[in-house]
Coordinates of C-alpha atoms in Angstrom, one line a residue:
X1203 CA 107.6 60.4 80.8
X1204 CA 108.3 60.4 84.5
X1205 CA 110.1 63.7 84.5
X1206 CA 107.3 65.3 82.4
X1207 CA 104.5 64.0 84.8
X1208 CA 106.5 64.9 87.9
X1209 CA 107.0 68.5 86.6
X1210 CA 103.2 68.9 86.5
X1211 CA 102.7 67.4 90.0
X1212 CA 105.4 69.8 91.3
X1213 CA 103.8 73.0 89.9
X1214 CA 103.3 75.8 92.3
X1215 CA 99.8 76.3 90.8
X1216 CA 97.9 73.1 91.6
X1217 CA 94.4 73.7 90.3
X1218 CA 95.2 71.5 87.3
X1219 CA 93.7 68.5 85.4
X1220 CA 96.4 66.4 83.9
X1221 CA 95.2 64.3 80.9
X1222 CA 97.6 61.7 79.8
X1223 CA 97.1 59.8 76.5
X1224 CA 99.1 56.6 75.8
X1225 CA 99.4 56.1 72.2
X1226 CA 100.1 52.3 72.3
X1227 CA 103.6 52.8 73.8
X1228 CA 105.8 49.7 73.3
X1229 CA 108.0 50.2 76.4
X1230 CA 107.2 50.3 80.0
X1231 CA 105.6 53.8 79.9
X1232 CA 102.1 52.6 81.0
X1233 CA 103.5 50.9 84.1
X1234 CA 105.6 54.1 84.9
X1235 CA 102.4 56.3 84.4
X1236 CA 100.2 54.0 86.5
X1237 CA 102.8 53.9 89.4
X1238 CA 103.1 57.7 89.3
X1239 CA 99.4 58.3 89.4
X1240 CA 99.0 55.7 92.2
X1241 CA 101.4 57.5 94.3
X1242 CA 100.5 61.1 93.4
X1243 CA 100.4 63.3 96.5
X1244 CA 99.8 66.6 94.7
X1245 CA 96.3 68.2 94.3
X1246 CA 96.5 67.7 90.5
X1247 CA 93.5 65.8 89.2
X1248 CA 94.5 63.0 86.7
X1249 CA 92.9 61.3 83.8
X1250 CA 94.7 58.5 81.9
X1251 CA 93.5 57.4 78.5
X1252 CA 94.9 54.6 76.3
X1253 CA 94.5 54.5 72.5
X1254 CA 93.3 51.2 71.1
X1255 CA 95.7 51.5 68.2
X1256 CA 98.6 53.7 67.4
X1257 CA 97.3 57.0 65.9
X1258 CA 100.0 59.6 66.4
X1259 CA 100.4 62.8 68.4
X1260 CA 97.6 64.7 66.7
X1261 CA 94.9 62.1 67.1
X1262 CA 96.0 61.5 70.7
X1263 CA 95.8 65.2 71.6
X1264 CA 92.3 65.4 70.0
X1265 CA 91.3 62.5 72.1
X1266 CA 92.6 64.2 75.3
X1267 CA 90.7 67.3 74.4
X1268 CA 87.3 65.3 74.9
X1269 CA 88.1 65.3 78.6
X1270 CA 88.6 69.0 79.1
X1271 CA 87.1 70.7 82.1
X1272 CA 89.1 73.9 82.7
X1273 CA 88.9 77.3 81.1
X1274 CA 92.4 77.1 79.6
X1275 CA 94.3 74.3 77.9
X1276 CA 98.1 73.6 77.5
X1277 CA 100.1 70.6 76.2
X1278 CA 103.3 69.0 77.4
X1279 CA 105.2 66.6 75.2
X1280 CA 106.5 63.4 76.9
X1281 CA 110.2 64.3 76.5
X1282 CA 109.8 67.9 77.8
X1283 CA 109.1 69.3 81.3
X1284 CA 108.0 72.4 83.2
X1285 CA 109.9 74.4 85.8
X1286 CA 107.8 74.7 89.0
X1287 CA 106.4 78.2 88.6
X1288 CA 105.7 78.1 84.8
X1289 CA 101.8 77.5 85.0
X1290 CA 101.5 79.9 87.8
X1291 CA 103.3 82.7 85.9
X1292 CA 101.1 82.2 82.8
X1293 CA 97.9 82.0 84.7
X1294 CA 98.4 85.6 85.9
X1295 CA 97.6 86.7 82.3
X1296 CA 94.3 85.0 82.3
X1297 CA 92.8 87.7 84.4
X1298 CA 93.0 89.9 81.3
X1299 CA 91.0 87.3 79.3
X1300 CA 93.6 86.6 76.6
X1301 CA 92.6 83.8 74.1
X1302 CA 96.3 82.7 73.6
X1303 CA 99.0 83.4 76.2
X1304 CA 102.4 82.4 74.7
X1305 CA 105.8 82.3 76.4
X1306 CA 109.6 82.2 76.0
X1307 CA 110.4 78.6 75.3
X1308 CA 113.7 77.2 76.6
X1309 CA 115.7 74.8 74.4
X1310 CA 117.8 72.3 76.1
X1311 CA 120.6 70.6 74.2
X1312 CA 122.5 68.6 76.8
X1313 CA 123.3 71.0 79.5
X1314 CA 123.2 74.0 77.3
X1315 CA 120.1 76.4 77.4
X1316 CA 118.9 79.0 74.8
X1317 CA 115.6 80.7 74.2
X1318 CA 113.1 81.2 71.4
X1319 CA 113.4 84.9 71.6
X1320 CA 115.0 87.6 73.7
X1321 CA 112.1 89.6 74.8
X1322 CA 112.5 92.0 77.7
X1323 CA 108.8 92.9 78.0
X1324 CA 105.5 91.3 77.0
X1325 CA 104.1 92.1 73.6
X1326 CA 100.3 92.3 73.1
X1327 CA 99.7 90.9 69.5
X1328 CA 96.0 91.2 69.4
X1329 CA 96.1 93.7 66.6
X1330 CA 98.7 91.7 64.7
X1331 CA 98.0 88.1 66.1
X1332 CA 99.6 86.2 63.2
X1333 CA 103.0 87.8 64.3
X1334 CA 102.8 85.4 67.1
X1335 CA 104.5 82.8 64.9
X1336 CA 107.6 85.0 64.8
X1337 CA 107.9 84.8 68.6
X1338 CA 106.5 81.3 69.5
X1339 CA 107.3 78.2 67.5
X1340 CA 105.4 75.8 69.6
X1341 CA 101.8 75.1 70.5
X1342 CA 102.9 73.1 73.6
X1343 CA 103.2 75.2 76.7
X1344 CA 100.9 78.1 75.6
X1345 CA 97.7 78.6 77.4
X1346 CA 94.8 78.2 74.9
X1347 CA 91.3 79.3 75.9
X1348 CA 89.4 76.0 75.9
X1349 CA 86.3 77.4 74.1
X1350 CA 88.5 77.7 70.9
X1351 CA 88.4 74.0 70.7
X1352 CA 84.7 74.3 69.7
X1353 CA 85.9 75.8 66.4
X1354 CA 89.3 74.0 66.0
X1355 CA 89.8 70.3 65.7
X1356 CA 93.4 69.0 66.3
X1357 CA 95.1 67.9 63.1
X1358 CA 95.4 64.2 62.9
X1359 CA 98.4 64.0 60.6
X1360 CA 101.4 62.3 62.2
X1361 CA 104.1 65.0 61.5
X1362 CA 104.0 68.7 62.3
X1363 CA 100.4 68.3 63.3
X1364 CA 100.6 71.3 65.7
X1365 CA 101.4 73.7 62.8
X1366 CA 98.0 73.9 61.1
X1367 CA 96.3 73.6 64.5
X1368 CA 98.3 76.5 65.9
X1369 CA 97.3 78.8 62.9
X1370 CA 93.6 77.9 63.2
X1371 CA 93.6 78.7 66.9
X1372 CA 95.2 82.1 66.2
X1373 CA 92.7 82.7 63.4
X1374 CA 89.7 82.3 65.8
X1375 CA 91.4 84.1 68.7
X1376 CA 90.8 87.8 69.5
X1377 CA 93.3 88.6 72.2
X1378 CA 96.8 87.3 72.0
X1379 CA 100.0 87.9 74.0
X1380 CA 103.6 86.8 73.9
X1381 CA 105.1 87.0 77.4
X1382 CA 108.5 86.9 78.8
X1383 CA 107.6 83.9 81.0
X1384 CA 110.2 81.1 80.9
X1385 CA 109.9 77.6 82.1
X1386 CA 108.8 75.2 79.3
X1387 CA 111.9 73.1 78.7
X1388 CA 112.0 71.7 75.2
X1389 CA 114.6 69.0 75.1
X1390 CA 116.6 68.3 72.0
X1391 CA 119.1 65.9 73.3
X1392 CA 117.2 62.7 72.2
X1393 CA 118.8 61.6 68.8
X1394 CA 115.5 59.6 67.8
X1395 CA 113.2 62.5 68.6
X1396 CA 110.6 63.1 65.8
X1397 CA 110.7 66.7 66.7
X1398 CA 114.4 67.0 66.3
X1399 CA 114.6 65.1 63.1
X1400 CA 111.8 67.4 61.7
X1401 CA 113.3 70.7 62.8
X1402 CA 114.3 71.8 59.3
X1403 CA 110.7 71.3 58.1
X1404 CA 109.4 73.3 61.0
X1405 CA 111.7 76.2 60.1
X1406 CA 110.6 76.2 56.5
X1407 CA 106.9 76.1 57.4
X1408 CA 107.1 78.9 59.8
X1409 CA 109.2 81.0 57.5
X1410 CA 106.5 80.5 54.8
X1411 CA 103.5 81.2 57.0
X1412 CA 104.8 83.9 59.4

């Protein structure tokens, strides 16, 4: 969690509002978070919210959305992190008023890196927006125009909650782009990661709905 939060604090683009939701963690995460926020020297605004009972990722993200202030939203899982220029590179595309700005996700297994796709140029998918699922497998990291959350509620189910949410967002969007931007690091080296254990389910779901 410290690595994830510090990767936000270290972004070259600092006009950010970091909303952290603790879902009744049973380790020392709360203390780590509070210490980081107390000693934050970046310009990133922070809001720390704590669930009263364990509700899962979908509910927690939905709760965090209630504190939105900015024009665009993105998500960062606690075991992932961002390279310093990631947000700045994606923000450049907001000038063209895209509803969803996706990216080339980096998988990290130990010290080995690979990518979701091998795009050499950006692809505007506005006329075939559901093809975005063939290029981007994750809701986390993408810039989502915040006004879309007026029409879409985050799924509260505990597993693969981002999948139905992702497709609803795409449905209500008008302009969508998949970019060559790299810098969201999706770590797969945690043996007890829920995402890692559910990878086979994600693959089947995206194959069925792409």
